[in-house]
Tab-separated table of C-alpha atoms in Angstrom:
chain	number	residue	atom	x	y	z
A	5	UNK	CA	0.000	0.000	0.000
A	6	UNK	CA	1.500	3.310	-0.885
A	7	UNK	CA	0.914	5.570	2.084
A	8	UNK	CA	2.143	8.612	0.046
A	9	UNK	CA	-0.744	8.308	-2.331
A	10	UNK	CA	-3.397	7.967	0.284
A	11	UNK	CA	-2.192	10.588	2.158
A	12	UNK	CA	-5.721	12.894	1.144
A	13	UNK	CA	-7.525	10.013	2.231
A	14	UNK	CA	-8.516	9.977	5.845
A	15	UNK	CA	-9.592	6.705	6.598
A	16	UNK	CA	-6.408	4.700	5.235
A	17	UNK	CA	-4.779	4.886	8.571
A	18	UNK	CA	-7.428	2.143	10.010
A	19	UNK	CA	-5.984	-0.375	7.655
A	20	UNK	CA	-2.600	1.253	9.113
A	21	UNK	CA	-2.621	1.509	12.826
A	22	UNK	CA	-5.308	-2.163	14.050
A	23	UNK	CA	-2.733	-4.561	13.751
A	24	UNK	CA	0.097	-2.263	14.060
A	25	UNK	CA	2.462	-4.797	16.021
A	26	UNK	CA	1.945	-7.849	13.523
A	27	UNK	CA	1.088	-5.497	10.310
A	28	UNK	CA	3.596	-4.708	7.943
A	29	UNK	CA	3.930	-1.316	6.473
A	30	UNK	CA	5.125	-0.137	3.404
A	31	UNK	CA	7.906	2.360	4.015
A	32	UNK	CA	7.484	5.846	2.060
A	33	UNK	CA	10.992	5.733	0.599
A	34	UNK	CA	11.287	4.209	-2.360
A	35	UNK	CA	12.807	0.082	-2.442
A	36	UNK	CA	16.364	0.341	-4.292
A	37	UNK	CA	17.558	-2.948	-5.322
A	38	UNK	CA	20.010	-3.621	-2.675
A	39	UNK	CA	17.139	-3.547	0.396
A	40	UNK	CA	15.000	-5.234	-1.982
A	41	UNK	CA	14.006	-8.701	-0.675
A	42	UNK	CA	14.664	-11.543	-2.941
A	43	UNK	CA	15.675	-15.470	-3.510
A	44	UNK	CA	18.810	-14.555	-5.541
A	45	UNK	CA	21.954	-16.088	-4.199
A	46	UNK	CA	23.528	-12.651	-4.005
A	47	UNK	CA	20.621	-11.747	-1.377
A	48	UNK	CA	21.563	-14.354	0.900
A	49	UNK	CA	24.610	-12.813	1.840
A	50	UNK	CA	22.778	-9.789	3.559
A	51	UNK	CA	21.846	-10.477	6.659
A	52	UNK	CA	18.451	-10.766	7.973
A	53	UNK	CA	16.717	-8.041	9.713
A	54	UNK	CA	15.448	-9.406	13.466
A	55	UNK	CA	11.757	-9.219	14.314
A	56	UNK	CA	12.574	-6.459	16.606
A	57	UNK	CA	14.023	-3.862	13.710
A	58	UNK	CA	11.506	-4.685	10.868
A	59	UNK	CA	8.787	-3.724	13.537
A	60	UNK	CA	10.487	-0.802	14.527
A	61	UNK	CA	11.084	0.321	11.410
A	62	UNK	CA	6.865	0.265	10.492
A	63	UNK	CA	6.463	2.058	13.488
A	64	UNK	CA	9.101	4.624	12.797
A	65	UNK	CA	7.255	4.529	9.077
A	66	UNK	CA	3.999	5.198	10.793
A	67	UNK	CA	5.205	7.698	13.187
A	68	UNK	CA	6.533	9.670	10.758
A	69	UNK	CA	3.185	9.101	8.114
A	70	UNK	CA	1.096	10.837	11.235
A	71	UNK	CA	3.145	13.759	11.609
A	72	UNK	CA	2.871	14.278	7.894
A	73	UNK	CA	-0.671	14.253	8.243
A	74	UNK	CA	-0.796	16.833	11.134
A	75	UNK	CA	-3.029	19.805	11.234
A	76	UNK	CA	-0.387	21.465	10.282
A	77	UNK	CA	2.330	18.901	9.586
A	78	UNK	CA	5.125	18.689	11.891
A	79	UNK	CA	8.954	18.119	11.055
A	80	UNK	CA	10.861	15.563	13.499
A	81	UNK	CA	12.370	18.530	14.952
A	82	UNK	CA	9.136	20.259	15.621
A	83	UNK	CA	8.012	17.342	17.306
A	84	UNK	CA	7.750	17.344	21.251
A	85	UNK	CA	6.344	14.744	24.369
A	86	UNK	CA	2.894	16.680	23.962
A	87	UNK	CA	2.692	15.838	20.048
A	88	UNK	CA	3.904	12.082	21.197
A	89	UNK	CA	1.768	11.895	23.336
A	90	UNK	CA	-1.435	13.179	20.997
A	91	UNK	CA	0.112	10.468	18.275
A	92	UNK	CA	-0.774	7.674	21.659
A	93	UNK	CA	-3.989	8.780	21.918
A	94	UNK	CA	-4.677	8.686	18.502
A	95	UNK	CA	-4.058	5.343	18.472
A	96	UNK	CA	-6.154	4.381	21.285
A	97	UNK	CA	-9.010	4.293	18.744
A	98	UNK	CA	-7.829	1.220	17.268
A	99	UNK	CA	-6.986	-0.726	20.235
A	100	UNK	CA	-8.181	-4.112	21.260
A	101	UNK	CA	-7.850	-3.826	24.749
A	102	UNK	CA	-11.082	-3.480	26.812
A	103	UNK	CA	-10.641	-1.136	29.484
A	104	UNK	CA	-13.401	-0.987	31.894
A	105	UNK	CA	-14.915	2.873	33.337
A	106	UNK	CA	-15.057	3.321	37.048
A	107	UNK	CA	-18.647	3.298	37.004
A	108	UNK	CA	-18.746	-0.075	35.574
A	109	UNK	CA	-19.901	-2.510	37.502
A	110	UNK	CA	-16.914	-5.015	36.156
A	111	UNK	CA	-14.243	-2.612	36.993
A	112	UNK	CA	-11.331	-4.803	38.713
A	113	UNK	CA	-12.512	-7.908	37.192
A	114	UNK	CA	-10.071	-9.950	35.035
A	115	UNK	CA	-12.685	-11.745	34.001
A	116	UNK	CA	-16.103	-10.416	33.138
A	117	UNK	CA	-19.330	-12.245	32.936
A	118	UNK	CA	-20.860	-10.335	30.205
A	119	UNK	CA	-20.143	-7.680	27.199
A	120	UNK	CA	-20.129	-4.266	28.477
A	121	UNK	CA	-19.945	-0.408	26.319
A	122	UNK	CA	-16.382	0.058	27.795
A	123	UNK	CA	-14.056	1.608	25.053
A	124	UNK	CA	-11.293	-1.120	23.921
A	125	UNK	CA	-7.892	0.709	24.342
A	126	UNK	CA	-4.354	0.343	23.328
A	127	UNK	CA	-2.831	-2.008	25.714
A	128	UNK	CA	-0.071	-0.254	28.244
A	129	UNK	CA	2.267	-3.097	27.581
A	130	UNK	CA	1.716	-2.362	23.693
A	131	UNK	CA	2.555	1.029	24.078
A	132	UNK	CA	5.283	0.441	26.499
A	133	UNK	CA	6.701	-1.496	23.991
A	134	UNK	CA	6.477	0.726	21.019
A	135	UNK	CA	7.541	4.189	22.941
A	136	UNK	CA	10.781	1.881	23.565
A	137	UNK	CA	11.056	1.414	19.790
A	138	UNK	CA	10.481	4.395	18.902
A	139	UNK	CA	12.686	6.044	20.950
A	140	UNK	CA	15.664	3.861	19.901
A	141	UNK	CA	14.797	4.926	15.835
A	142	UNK	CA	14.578	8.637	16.523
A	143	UNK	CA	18.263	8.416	17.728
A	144	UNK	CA	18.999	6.126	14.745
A	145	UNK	CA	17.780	8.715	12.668
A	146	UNK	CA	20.092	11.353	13.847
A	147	UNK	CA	18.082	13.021	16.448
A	148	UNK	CA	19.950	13.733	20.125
A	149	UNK	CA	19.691	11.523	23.041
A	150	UNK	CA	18.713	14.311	25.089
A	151	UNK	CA	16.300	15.946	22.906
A	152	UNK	CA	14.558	13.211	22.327
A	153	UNK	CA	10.391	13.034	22.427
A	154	UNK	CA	9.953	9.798	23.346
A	155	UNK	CA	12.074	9.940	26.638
A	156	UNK	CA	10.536	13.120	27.718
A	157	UNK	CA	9.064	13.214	31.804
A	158	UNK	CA	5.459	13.990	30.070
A	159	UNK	CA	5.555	10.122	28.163
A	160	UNK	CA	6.646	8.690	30.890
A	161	UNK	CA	4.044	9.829	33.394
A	162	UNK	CA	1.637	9.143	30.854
A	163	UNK	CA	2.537	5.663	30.563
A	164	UNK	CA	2.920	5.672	34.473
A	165	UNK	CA	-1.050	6.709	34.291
A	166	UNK	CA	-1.880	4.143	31.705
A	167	UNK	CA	-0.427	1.215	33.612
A	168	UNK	CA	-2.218	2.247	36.641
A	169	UNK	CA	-5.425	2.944	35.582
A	170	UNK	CA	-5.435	-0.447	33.827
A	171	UNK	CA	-4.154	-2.411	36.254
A	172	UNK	CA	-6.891	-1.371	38.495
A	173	UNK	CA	-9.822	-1.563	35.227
A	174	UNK	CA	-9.048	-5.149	34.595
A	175	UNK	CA	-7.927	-6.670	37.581
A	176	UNK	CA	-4.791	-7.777	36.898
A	177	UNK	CA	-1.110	-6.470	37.875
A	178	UNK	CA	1.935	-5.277	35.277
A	179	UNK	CA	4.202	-5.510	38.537
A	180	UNK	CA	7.236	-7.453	37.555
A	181	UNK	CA	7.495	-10.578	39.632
A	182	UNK	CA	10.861	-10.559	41.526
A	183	UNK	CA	13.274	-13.448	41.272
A	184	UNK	CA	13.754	-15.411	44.203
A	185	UNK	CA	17.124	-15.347	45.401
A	186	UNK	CA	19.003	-18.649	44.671
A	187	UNK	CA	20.226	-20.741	48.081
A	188	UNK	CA	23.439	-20.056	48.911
A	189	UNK	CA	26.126	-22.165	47.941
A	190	UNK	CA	29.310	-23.441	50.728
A	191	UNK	CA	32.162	-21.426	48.793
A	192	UNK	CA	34.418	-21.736	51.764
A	193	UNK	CA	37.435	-24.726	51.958
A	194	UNK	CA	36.075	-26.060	55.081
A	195	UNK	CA	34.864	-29.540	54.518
A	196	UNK	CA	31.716	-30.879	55.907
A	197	UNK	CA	31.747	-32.048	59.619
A	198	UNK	CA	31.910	-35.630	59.917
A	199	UNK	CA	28.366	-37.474	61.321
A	200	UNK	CA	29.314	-38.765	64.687
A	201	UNK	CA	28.321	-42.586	63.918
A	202	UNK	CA	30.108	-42.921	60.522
A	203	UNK	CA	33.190	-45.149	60.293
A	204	UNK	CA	36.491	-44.164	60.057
């Protein structure tokens, strides 16, 4: 799909954004030969782009599509936490997440009974995840570690918020189980006493 072309149309993006951690974008620059994909033997030698960095790179891709698209558009430099934030929010429409209101009465339950009208949200783990990405391309990309959007103390908070409230909505925790500490091993040269009854 050429997102370049569709730009004037406003409902592309929901064929963008849905499935954006499985759903591959095409990137606006154009495909040279030598990042194009192919079975020729010369391809082989290249080496294979992880998981992690072809999904960063569609998010980067879609980052960048929605600031294009901003009323008015925004360059990368232009861009600050408050636009990042605005670009999360916009995204919430297309989450899959049900997140339940206070006034709900399945607020706090991990499990509900029955369908309720609660929105369905992006996922704080999802956009844990991507802020993460995206904060690792916009350095890529030449911007400065300490100018950098995605790290600013308004993201952060927000995510902070996002975990709570949701944590609380569904019922269920995002605290990060700690690792039991492992038994200690005898390090020191002392042997073992000797049992009183053994033979000698």
């Amino acid at each position: 799909m050429d997102l370049v072309s569709q730009a004037n149309n406003p409902t592309y993006e929901n064929h963008l954004i849905p499935n954006m951690a499985t759903s591959p974008t095409t990137p606006t620059t154009p495909t040279t030969p030598s990042t194009a994909t192919s079975s020729s033997p010369s391809s082989t030698s290249t080496t294979t782009p992880s998981r992690y960095e072809n999904q960063k790179r569609r998010d980067w891709n879609t980052f960048c599509q929605y600031l294009r698209n901003h009323r008015p558009p925004l360059s990368l430099p232009m861009c600050s936490g408050a636009h990042v934030l605005e670009f999360l929010r916009y995204l919430d429409q297309f989450g899959k997440t049900k997140v339940h209101n206070q006034t709900c009465p399945f607020f706090g339950l991990p499990n509900p009974p029955a369908p309720c009208p609660c929105p369905l949200r992006q996922a704080w783990g999802s956009l844990d995840a991507l802020i993460g990405r995206l904060r690792a391309a916009y350095e890529e990309h030449g911007g400065r570690p300490e100018a950098n959007p995605f790290g600013a103390r308004a993201v952060r908070l927000y995510l902070r918020e996002v975990r709570d409230f949701q944590a609380k909505a569904r019922g269920v925790s995002y605290e990060k189980k700690r690792k039991r500490p492992k038994p200690k091993m005898n390090t020191s040269n002392t042997p073992p006493p000797i049992p009183p009854n053994a033979s000698s």
